[in-house]
Coordinates of C-alpha atoms in Angstrom, one line a residue:
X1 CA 180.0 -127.5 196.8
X2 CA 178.9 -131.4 196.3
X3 CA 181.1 -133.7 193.9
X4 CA 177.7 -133.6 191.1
X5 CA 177.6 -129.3 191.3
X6 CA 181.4 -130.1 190.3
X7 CA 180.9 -132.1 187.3
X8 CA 178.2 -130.5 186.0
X9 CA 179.8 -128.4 183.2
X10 CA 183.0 -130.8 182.4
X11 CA 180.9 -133.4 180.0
X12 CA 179.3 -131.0 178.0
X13 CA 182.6 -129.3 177.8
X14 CA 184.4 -132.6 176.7
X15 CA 181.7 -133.6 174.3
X16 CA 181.5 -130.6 172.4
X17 CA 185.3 -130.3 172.8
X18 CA 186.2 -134.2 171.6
X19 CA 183.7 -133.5 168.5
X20 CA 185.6 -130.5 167.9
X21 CA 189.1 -132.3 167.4
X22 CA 187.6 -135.2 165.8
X23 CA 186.6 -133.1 163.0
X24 CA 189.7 -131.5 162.8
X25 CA 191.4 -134.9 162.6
X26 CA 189.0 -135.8 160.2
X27 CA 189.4 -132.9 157.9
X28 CA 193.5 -133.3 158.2
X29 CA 192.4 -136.8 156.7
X30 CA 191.1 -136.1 154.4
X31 CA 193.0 -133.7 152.8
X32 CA 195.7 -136.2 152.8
X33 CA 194.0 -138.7 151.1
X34 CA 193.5 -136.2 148.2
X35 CA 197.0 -135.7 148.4
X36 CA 197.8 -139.8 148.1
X37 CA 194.9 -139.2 144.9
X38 CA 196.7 -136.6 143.3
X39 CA 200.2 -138.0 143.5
X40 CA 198.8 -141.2 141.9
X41 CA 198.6 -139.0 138.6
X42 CA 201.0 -136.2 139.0
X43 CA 203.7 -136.1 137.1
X44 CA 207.2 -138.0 138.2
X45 CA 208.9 -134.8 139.4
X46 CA 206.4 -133.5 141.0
X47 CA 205.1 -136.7 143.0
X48 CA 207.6 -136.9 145.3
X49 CA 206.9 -133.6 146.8
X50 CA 203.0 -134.5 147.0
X51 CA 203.6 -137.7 149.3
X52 CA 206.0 -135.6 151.0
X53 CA 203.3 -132.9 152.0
X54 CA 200.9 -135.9 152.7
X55 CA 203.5 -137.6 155.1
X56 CA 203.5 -134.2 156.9
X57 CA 199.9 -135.0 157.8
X58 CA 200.0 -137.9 159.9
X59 CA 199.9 -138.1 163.7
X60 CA 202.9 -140.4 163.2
X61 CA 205.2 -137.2 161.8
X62 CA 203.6 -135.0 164.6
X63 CA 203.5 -137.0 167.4
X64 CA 207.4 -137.0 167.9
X65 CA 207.8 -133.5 166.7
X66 CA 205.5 -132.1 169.4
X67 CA 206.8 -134.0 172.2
X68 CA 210.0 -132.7 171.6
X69 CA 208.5 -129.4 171.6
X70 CA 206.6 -129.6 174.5
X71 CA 210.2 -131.2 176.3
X72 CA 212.1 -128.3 175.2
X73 CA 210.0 -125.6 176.5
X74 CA 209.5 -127.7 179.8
X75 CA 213.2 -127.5 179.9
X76 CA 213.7 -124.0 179.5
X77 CA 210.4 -123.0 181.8
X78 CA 212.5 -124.8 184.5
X79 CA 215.9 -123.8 183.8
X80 CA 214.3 -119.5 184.0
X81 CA 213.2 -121.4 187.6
X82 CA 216.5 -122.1 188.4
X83 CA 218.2 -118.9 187.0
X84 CA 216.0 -116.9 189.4
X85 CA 216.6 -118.8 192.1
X86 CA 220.1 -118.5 192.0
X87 CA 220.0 -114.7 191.7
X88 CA 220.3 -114.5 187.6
X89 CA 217.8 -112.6 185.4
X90 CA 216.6 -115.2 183.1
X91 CA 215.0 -113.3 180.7
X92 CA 218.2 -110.9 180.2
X93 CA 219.9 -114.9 179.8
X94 CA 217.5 -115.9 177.1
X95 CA 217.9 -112.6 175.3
X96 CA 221.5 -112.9 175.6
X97 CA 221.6 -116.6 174.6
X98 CA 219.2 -116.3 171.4
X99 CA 220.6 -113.1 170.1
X100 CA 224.3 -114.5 170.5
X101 CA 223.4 -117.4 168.3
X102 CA 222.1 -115.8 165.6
X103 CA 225.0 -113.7 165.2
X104 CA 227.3 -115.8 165.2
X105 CA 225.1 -118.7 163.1
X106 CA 228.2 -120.2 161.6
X107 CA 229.4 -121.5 165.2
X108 CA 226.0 -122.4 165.5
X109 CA 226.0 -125.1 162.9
X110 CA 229.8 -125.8 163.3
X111 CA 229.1 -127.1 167.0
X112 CA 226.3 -129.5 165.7
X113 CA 228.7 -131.0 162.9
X114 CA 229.7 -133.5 165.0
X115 CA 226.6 -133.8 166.8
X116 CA 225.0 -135.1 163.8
X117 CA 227.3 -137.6 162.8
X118 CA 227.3 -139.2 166.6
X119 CA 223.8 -138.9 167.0
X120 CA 222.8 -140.6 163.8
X121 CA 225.2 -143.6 165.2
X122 CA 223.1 -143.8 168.2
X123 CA 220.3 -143.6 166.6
X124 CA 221.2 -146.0 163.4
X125 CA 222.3 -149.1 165.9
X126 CA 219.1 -148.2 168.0
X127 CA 217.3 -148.8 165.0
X128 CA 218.6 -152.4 165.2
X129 CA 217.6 -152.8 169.0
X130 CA 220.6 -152.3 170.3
X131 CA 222.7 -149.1 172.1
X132 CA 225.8 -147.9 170.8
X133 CA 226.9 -146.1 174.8
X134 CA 230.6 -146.5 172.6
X135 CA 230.5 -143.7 169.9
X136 CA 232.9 -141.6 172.1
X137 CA 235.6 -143.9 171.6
X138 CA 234.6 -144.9 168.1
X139 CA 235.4 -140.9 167.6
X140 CA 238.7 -141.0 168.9
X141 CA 239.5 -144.2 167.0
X142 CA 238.4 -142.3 163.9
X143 CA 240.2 -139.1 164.8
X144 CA 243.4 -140.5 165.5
X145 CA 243.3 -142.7 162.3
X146 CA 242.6 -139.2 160.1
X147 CA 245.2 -137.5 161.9
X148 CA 247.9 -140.1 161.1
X149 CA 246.8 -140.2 157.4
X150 CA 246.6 -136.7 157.1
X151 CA 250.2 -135.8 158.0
X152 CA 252.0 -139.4 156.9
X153 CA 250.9 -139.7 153.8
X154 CA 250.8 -136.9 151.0
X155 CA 248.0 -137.2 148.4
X156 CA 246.8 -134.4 145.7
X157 CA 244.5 -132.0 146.9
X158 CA 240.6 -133.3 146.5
X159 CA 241.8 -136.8 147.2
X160 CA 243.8 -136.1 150.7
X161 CA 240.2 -135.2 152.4
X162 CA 238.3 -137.8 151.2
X163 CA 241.2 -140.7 151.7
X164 CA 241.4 -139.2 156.0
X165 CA 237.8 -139.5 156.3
X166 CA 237.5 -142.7 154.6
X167 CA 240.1 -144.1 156.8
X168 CA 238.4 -142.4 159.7
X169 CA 234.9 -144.3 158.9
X170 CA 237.1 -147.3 158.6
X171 CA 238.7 -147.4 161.8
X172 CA 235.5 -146.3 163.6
X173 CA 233.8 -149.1 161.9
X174 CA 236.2 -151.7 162.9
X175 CA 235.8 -150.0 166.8
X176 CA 232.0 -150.7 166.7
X177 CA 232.4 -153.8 164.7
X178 CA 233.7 -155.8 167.5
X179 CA 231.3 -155.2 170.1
X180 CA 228.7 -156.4 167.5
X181 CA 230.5 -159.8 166.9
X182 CA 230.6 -159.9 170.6
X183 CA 226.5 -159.5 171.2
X184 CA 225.9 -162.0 168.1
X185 CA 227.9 -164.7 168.4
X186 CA 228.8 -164.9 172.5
X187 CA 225.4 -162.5 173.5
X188 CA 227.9 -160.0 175.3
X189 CA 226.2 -157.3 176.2
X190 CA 226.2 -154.1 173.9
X191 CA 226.3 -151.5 176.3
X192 CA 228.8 -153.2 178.5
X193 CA 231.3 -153.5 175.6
X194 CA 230.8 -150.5 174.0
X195 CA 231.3 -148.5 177.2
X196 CA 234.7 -150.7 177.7
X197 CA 236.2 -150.0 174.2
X198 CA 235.4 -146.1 175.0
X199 CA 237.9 -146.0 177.5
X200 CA 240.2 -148.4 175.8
X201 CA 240.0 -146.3 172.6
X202 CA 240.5 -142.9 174.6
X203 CA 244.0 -144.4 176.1
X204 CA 245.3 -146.1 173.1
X205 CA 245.1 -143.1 171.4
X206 CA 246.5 -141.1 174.5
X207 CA 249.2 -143.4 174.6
X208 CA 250.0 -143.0 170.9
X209 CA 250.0 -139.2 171.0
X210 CA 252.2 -139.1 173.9
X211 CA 254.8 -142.0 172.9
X212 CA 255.6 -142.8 169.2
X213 CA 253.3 -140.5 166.9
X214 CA 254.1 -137.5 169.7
X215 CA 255.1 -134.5 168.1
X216 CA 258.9 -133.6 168.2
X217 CA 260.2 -130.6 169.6
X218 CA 259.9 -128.3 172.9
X219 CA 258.1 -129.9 175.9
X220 CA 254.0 -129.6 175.6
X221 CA 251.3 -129.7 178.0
X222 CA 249.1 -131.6 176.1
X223 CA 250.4 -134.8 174.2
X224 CA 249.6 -134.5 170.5
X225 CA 251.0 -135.3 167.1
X226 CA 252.1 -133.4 164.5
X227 CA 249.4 -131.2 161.9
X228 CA 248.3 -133.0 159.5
X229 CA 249.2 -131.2 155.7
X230 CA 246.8 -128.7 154.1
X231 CA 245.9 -131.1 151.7
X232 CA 244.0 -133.2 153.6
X233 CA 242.4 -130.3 155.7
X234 CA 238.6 -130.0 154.6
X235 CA 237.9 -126.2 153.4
X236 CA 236.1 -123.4 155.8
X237 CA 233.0 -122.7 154.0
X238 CA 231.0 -120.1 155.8
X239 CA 232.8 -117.3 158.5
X240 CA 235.1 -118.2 160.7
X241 CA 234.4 -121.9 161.7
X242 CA 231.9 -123.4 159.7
X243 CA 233.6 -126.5 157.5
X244 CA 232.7 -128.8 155.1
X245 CA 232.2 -131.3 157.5
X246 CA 228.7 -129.6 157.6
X247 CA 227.9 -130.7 154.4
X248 CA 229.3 -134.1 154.5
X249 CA 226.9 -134.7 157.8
X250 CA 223.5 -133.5 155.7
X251 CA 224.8 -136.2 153.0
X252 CA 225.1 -138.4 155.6
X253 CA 221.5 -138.0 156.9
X254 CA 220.1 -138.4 154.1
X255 CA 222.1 -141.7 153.3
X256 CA 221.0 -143.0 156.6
X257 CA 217.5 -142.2 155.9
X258 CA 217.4 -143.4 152.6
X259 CA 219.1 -147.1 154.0
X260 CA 216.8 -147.2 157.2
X261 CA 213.6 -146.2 154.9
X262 CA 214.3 -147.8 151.3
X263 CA 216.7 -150.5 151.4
X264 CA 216.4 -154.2 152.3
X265 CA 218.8 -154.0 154.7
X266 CA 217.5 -151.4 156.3
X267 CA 214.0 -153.1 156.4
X268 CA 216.1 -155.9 157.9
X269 CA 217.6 -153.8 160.8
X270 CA 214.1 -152.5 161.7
X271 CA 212.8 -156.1 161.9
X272 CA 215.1 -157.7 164.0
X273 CA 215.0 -154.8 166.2
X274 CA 211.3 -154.6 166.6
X275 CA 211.2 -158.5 167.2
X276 CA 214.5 -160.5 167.2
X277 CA 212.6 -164.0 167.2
X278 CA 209.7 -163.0 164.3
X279 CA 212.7 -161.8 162.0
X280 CA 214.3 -164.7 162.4
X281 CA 211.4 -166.9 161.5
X282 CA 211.1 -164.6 158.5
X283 CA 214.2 -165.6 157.1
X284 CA 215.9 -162.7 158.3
X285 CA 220.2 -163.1 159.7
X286 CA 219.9 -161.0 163.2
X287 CA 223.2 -161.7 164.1
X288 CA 224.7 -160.4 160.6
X289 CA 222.4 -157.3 160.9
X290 CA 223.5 -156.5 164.6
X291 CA 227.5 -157.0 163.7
X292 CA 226.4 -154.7 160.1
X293 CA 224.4 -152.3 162.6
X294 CA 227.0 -151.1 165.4
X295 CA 229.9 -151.7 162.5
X296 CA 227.9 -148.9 160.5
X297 CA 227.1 -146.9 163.8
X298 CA 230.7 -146.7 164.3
X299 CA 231.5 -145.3 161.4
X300 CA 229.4 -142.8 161.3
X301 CA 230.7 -141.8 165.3
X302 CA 234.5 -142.1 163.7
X303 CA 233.9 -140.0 160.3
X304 CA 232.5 -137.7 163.2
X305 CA 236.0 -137.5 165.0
X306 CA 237.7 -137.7 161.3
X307 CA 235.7 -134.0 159.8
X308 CA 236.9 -132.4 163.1
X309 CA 240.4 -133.1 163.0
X310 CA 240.3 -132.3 159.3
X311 CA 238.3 -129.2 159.6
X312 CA 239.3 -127.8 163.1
X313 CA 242.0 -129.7 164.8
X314 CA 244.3 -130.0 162.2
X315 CA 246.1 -132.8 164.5
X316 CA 245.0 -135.4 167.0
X317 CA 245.5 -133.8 170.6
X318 CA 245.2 -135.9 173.5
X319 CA 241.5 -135.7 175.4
X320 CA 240.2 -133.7 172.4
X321 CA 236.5 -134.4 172.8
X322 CA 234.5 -132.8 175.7
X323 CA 232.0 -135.6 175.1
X324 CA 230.4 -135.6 171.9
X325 CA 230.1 -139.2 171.3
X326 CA 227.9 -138.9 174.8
X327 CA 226.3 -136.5 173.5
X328 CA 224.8 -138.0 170.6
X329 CA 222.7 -140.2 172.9
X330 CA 221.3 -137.0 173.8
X331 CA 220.9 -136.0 170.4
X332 CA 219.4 -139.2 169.3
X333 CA 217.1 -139.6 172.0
X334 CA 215.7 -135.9 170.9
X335 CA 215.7 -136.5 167.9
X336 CA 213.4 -140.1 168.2
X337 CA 216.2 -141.5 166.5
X338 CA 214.8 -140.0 163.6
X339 CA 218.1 -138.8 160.9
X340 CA 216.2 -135.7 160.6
X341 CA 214.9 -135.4 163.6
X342 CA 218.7 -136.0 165.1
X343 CA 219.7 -132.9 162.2
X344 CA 217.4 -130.8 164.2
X345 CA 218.2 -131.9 167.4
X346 CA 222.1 -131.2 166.7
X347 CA 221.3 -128.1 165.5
X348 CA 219.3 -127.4 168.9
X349 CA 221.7 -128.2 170.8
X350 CA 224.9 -126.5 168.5
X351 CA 222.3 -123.4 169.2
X352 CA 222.5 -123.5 173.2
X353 CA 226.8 -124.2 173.1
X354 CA 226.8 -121.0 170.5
X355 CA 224.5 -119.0 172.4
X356 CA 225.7 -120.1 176.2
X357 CA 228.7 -117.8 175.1
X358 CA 227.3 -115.0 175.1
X359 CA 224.7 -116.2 177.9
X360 CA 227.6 -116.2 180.0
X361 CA 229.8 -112.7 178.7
X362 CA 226.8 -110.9 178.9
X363 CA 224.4 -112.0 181.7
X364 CA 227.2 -113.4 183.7
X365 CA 224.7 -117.0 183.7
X366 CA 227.7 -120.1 184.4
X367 CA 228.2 -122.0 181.1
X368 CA 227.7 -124.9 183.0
X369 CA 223.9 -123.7 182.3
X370 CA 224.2 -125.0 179.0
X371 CA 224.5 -128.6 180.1
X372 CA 221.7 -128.2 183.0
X373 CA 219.4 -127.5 179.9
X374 CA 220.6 -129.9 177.7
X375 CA 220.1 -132.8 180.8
X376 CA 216.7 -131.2 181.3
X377 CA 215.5 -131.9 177.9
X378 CA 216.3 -135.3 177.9
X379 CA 214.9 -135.6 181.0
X380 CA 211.5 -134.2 180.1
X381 CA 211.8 -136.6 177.0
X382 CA 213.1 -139.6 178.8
X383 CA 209.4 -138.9 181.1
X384 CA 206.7 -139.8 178.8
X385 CA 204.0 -139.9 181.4
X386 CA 204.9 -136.5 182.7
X387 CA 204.7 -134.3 179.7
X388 CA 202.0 -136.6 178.4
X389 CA 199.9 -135.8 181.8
X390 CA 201.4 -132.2 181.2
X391 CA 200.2 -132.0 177.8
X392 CA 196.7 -133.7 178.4
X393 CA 196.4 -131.0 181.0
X394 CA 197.2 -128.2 178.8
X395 CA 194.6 -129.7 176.1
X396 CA 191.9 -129.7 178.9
X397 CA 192.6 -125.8 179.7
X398 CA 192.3 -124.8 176.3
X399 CA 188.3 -126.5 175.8
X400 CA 187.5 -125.3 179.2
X401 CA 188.9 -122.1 178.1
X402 CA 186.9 -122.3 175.0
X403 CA 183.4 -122.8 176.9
X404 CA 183.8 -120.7 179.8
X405 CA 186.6 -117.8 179.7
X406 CA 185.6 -116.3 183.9
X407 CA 186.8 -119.6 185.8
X408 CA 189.5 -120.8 183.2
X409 CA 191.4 -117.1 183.8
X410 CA 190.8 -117.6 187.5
X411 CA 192.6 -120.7 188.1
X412 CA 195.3 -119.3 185.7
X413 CA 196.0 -116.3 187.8
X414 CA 196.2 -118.7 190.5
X415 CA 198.9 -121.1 189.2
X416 CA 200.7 -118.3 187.9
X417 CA 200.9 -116.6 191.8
X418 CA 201.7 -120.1 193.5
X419 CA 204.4 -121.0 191.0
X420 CA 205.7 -117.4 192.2
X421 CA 205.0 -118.0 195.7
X422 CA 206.8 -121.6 195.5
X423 CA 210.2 -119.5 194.1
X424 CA 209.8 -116.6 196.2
X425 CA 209.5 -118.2 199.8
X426 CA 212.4 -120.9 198.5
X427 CA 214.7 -117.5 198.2
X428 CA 213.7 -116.8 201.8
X429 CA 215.5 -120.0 202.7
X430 CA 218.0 -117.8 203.0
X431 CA 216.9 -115.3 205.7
X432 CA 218.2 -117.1 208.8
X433 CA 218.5 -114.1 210.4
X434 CA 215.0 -114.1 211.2
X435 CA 214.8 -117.4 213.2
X436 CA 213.8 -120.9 212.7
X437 CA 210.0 -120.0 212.8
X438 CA 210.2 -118.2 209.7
X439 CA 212.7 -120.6 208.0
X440 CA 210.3 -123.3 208.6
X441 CA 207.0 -121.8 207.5
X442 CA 209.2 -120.3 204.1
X443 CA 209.8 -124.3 203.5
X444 CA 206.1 -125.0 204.3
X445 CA 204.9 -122.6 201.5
X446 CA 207.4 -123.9 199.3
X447 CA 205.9 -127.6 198.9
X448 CA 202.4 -126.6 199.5
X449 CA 202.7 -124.1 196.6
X450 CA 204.1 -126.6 194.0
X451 CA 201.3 -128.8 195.4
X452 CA 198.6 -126.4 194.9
X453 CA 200.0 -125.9 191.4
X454 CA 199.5 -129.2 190.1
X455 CA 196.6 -130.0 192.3
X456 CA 195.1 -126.2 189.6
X457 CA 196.5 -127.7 187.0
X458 CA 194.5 -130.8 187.4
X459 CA 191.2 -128.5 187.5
X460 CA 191.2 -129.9 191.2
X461 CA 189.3 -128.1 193.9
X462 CA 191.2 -129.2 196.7
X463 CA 193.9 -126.7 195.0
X464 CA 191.6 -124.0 195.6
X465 CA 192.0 -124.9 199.5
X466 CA 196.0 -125.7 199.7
X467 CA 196.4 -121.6 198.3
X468 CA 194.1 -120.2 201.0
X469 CA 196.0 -122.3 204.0
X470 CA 199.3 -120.9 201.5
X471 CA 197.8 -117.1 202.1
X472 CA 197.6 -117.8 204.9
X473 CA 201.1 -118.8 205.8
X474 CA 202.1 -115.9 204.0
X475 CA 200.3 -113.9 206.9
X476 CA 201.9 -115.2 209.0
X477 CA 205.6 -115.0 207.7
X478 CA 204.6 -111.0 207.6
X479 CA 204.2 -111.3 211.1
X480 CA 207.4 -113.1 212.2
X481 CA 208.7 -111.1 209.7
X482 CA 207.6 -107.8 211.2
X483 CA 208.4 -108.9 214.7
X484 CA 212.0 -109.4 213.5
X485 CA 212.4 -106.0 212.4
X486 CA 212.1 -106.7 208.6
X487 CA 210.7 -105.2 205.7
X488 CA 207.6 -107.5 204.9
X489 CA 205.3 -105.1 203.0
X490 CA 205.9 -107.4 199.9
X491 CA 205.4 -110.8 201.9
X492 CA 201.9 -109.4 203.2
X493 CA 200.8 -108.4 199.6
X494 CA 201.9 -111.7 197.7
X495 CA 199.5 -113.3 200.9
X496 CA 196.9 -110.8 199.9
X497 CA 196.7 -111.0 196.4
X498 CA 197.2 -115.2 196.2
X499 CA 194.0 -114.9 198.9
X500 CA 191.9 -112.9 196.9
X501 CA 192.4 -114.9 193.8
X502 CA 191.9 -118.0 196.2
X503 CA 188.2 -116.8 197.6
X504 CA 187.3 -116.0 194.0
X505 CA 188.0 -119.5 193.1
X506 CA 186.5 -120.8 195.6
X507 CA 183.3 -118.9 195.1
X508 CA 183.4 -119.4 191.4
X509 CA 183.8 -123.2 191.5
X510 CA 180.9 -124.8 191.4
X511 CA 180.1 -126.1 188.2
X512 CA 184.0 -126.5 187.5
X513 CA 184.8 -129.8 186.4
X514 CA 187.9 -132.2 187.5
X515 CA 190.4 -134.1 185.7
X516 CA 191.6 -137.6 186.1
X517 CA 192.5 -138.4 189.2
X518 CA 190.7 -135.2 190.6
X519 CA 187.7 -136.6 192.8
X520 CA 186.4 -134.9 195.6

């Protein structure tokens, strides 16, 4: 089984594979160039939608859409990992989580209101180079100053809303605003001041619900002021929940898109935060576009806080948010700080908080599982080499697949019965009734099999030979097993099969290529 016999079939394979996608590229080119043509003389209403469609053709569009893809079914893959291992049935979880959502689609998009509106703050002042950690105090700011204006001051109906979120967007704005004359004119750190003003903001509005705006009456547990009047309250629009909030958030991505995409000062925000020192040679103020950046950015994170007092709170209680101005980073990081992309995102992740009910009512799954997904996503997105290697991986399976069907399955079948092994023998952690020999060697199996995994997943060989020394050890867990008095019929087959996969392979294997990084 030399190193040459090994690399036999892979350039072949590659060759007639990287031809293949060329000309798919090339064809996808092409077509949009005759797009590009034909919008040149179709008519004016039509031509917008034309260069749409042709956008929709570029690696640019698809690049960010598939990594995020790609990061949210690596998140889920891992989080069914975890669910078993803690004794849950995943799939029963996932049923239960997708099937609650769509029911109940209005909480769906009512939990990513506010998700959009923080998220496109993040992602606006990113846009600028900089990081907005401070939306979650922006959002109180904003709240607070709706709530006052909603119950103080009586306007007509159709006015009252508009007036509380304005002043919300206002007061936000002024909340991000200073952090930004901060970072232009005395170079104080963004995400140092914004974090400070978060918890500045949070207890100056806690101090104003609990002293002079507090509610009067009987004693309450949570400090809060009075409900603002049903004339500034913004209208439920679908079900139960869903308010017009919603729709003020897809005007607001739009906006943001249009000033980011079409505007000079949007052109003047990407340029200074692609290269500070070149847009300043170009003429371009950075330090007016970094104040104008985080001041907008804070709006947006305050008319965020402002929609849900109007259109669910009804007053300003103290410690309202569980954390959405935090969690618009996620959002915007998902989303590739992309306004659309962060709409999509929100929506994601207003789909797991709807759903994680139900996950948790009917598969009895912790609602903290919710957030272990959510941190798993941005962690899979946050690791650009990992899913890139992951992806590149998955790429090479499917030509190799494509050329040769026997030895692709094989390898397959094996990953599939390590990744089992590697959950079943960390279960048997567990069994310390059986002794320290069999606790050990359960451990042992454990990080071999994940290392056998990705050692398969590379199209490495020496994979091949970390699952038979894995059989192995499952032989001999059967025995210490057995001599312990338990049931290890199961043990002894998982051994069985994973060998006979494993002497297949190895038989099968010459010929087999190796990725990068896969030398004998």
């Amino acid at each position: 089984m030399s190193e040459n016999r090994l690399q036999d079939t892979r350039e072949p394979s590659n060759e007639t594979q990287t031809s293949l996608l060329s000309r798919i590229q090339a064809d996808v080119e092409q077509i949009r160039i005759k797009l590009v043509n034909i919008a040149e003389e179709a008519p004016r209403p039509i031509k917008p939608i034309i260069v749409a469609v042709a956008k929709l053709l570029t690696w640019t569009f698809w690049k960010p859409v598939i990594w995020a893809i790609f990061s949210v079914i690596l998140a889920v893959i891992t989080s069914a990992v975890i669910m078993e291992l803690s004794g849950y049935n995943s799939s029963e979880a996932f049923i239960a989580l997708i099937t609650g959502a769509l029911r109940q689609f209005d909480r769906v998009l009512f939990f990513s209101t506010p998700l959009i509106f923080t998220g496109l703050s993040v992602a606006f002042v990113f846009k600028s180079g900089l990081f907005n950690i401070g939306a979650e105090g922006q959002l109180y700011m904003g709240s607070m100053a709706a709530a006052i204006l909603g119950y103080i001051i009586p306007l007509p109906y159709g006015v009252h809303p508009l007036v509380c979120l304005a002043t919300g967007v206002l007061a936000g704005a002024l909340w991000g605003f200073l952090p930004g004359l901060l970072k232009a004119y005395r170079g104080a750190h963004e995400v140092v001041t914004t974090m400070m003003l978060t918890y500045t903001a949070i207890l100056f509005t806690q101090w104003l619900a609990a002293g002079p705006l507090k509610e009067p009456g009987e004693f309450q547990w949570n400090a809060q002021t009075a409900r603002i009047l049903e004339t500034a309250e913004l209208p439920t629009i679908w079900g139960n929940y869903l308010h017009a909030g919603f729709l003020v958030a897809i005007v607001c991505v739009i906006v943001v898109a249009f000033i980011l995409n079409r505007t000079v000062m949007g052109y003047e925000m990407r340029a200074v935060g692609l290269n500070e020192a070149a847009a300043e040679t170009a003429g371009i103020n950075p330090k007016k576009n970094m104040a104008l950046s985080l001041a907008i950015g804070g709006g947006l994170a305050g008319l965020a806080g402002a929609s849900e007092v109007q259109g669910n709170l009804h007053r300003f209680y103290n410690l309202w948010s569980p954390g959405l101005g935090f969690d618009g980073i996620t959002v915007a990081v998902l989303g590739s700080n992309n306004p659309f992309g962060c709409l999509l995102a929100a929506i994601f992740f207003g789909f797991l908080r709807a759903g994680g009910n139900a996950m948790h009512q009917q598969a009895h799954v912790p609602i903290e599982m919710v957030g272990v997904m959510q941190g798993l996503v941005v962690l899979f997105v946050a690791a650009p080499r990992l899913v890139q290697w992951m992806a590149d991986q998955s790429l090479d399976y499917g030509k190799w697949f494509s050329v040769e069907k026997a030895r692709p399955i094989l390898f397959i079948f094996n990953m599939a019965i390590v990744l089992y092994g590697a959950c079943f023998s960390f279960s048997l952690l567990g069994e310390t009734q059986l002794g320290l020999a069999f606790i050990g060697i359960s451990a042992a199996v454990s990080i071999l099999s994940i290392a056998a995994f990705f050692l398969l997943f590379a199209r490495n060989w020496r994979g091949i030979i970390v699952s038979l020394i894995v059989s192995m050890c499952w032989f001999a867990l059967a025995v210490i097993g057995m001599g312990a008095g338990a049931d290890t019929g199961f043990i002894f087959l998982v051994g069985l099969v994973q060998a006979v996969l494993s002497g297949l392979s190895l038989l099968l294997v010459k010929g087999v290529g190796q990725s990068k990084g896969g030398g004998a």
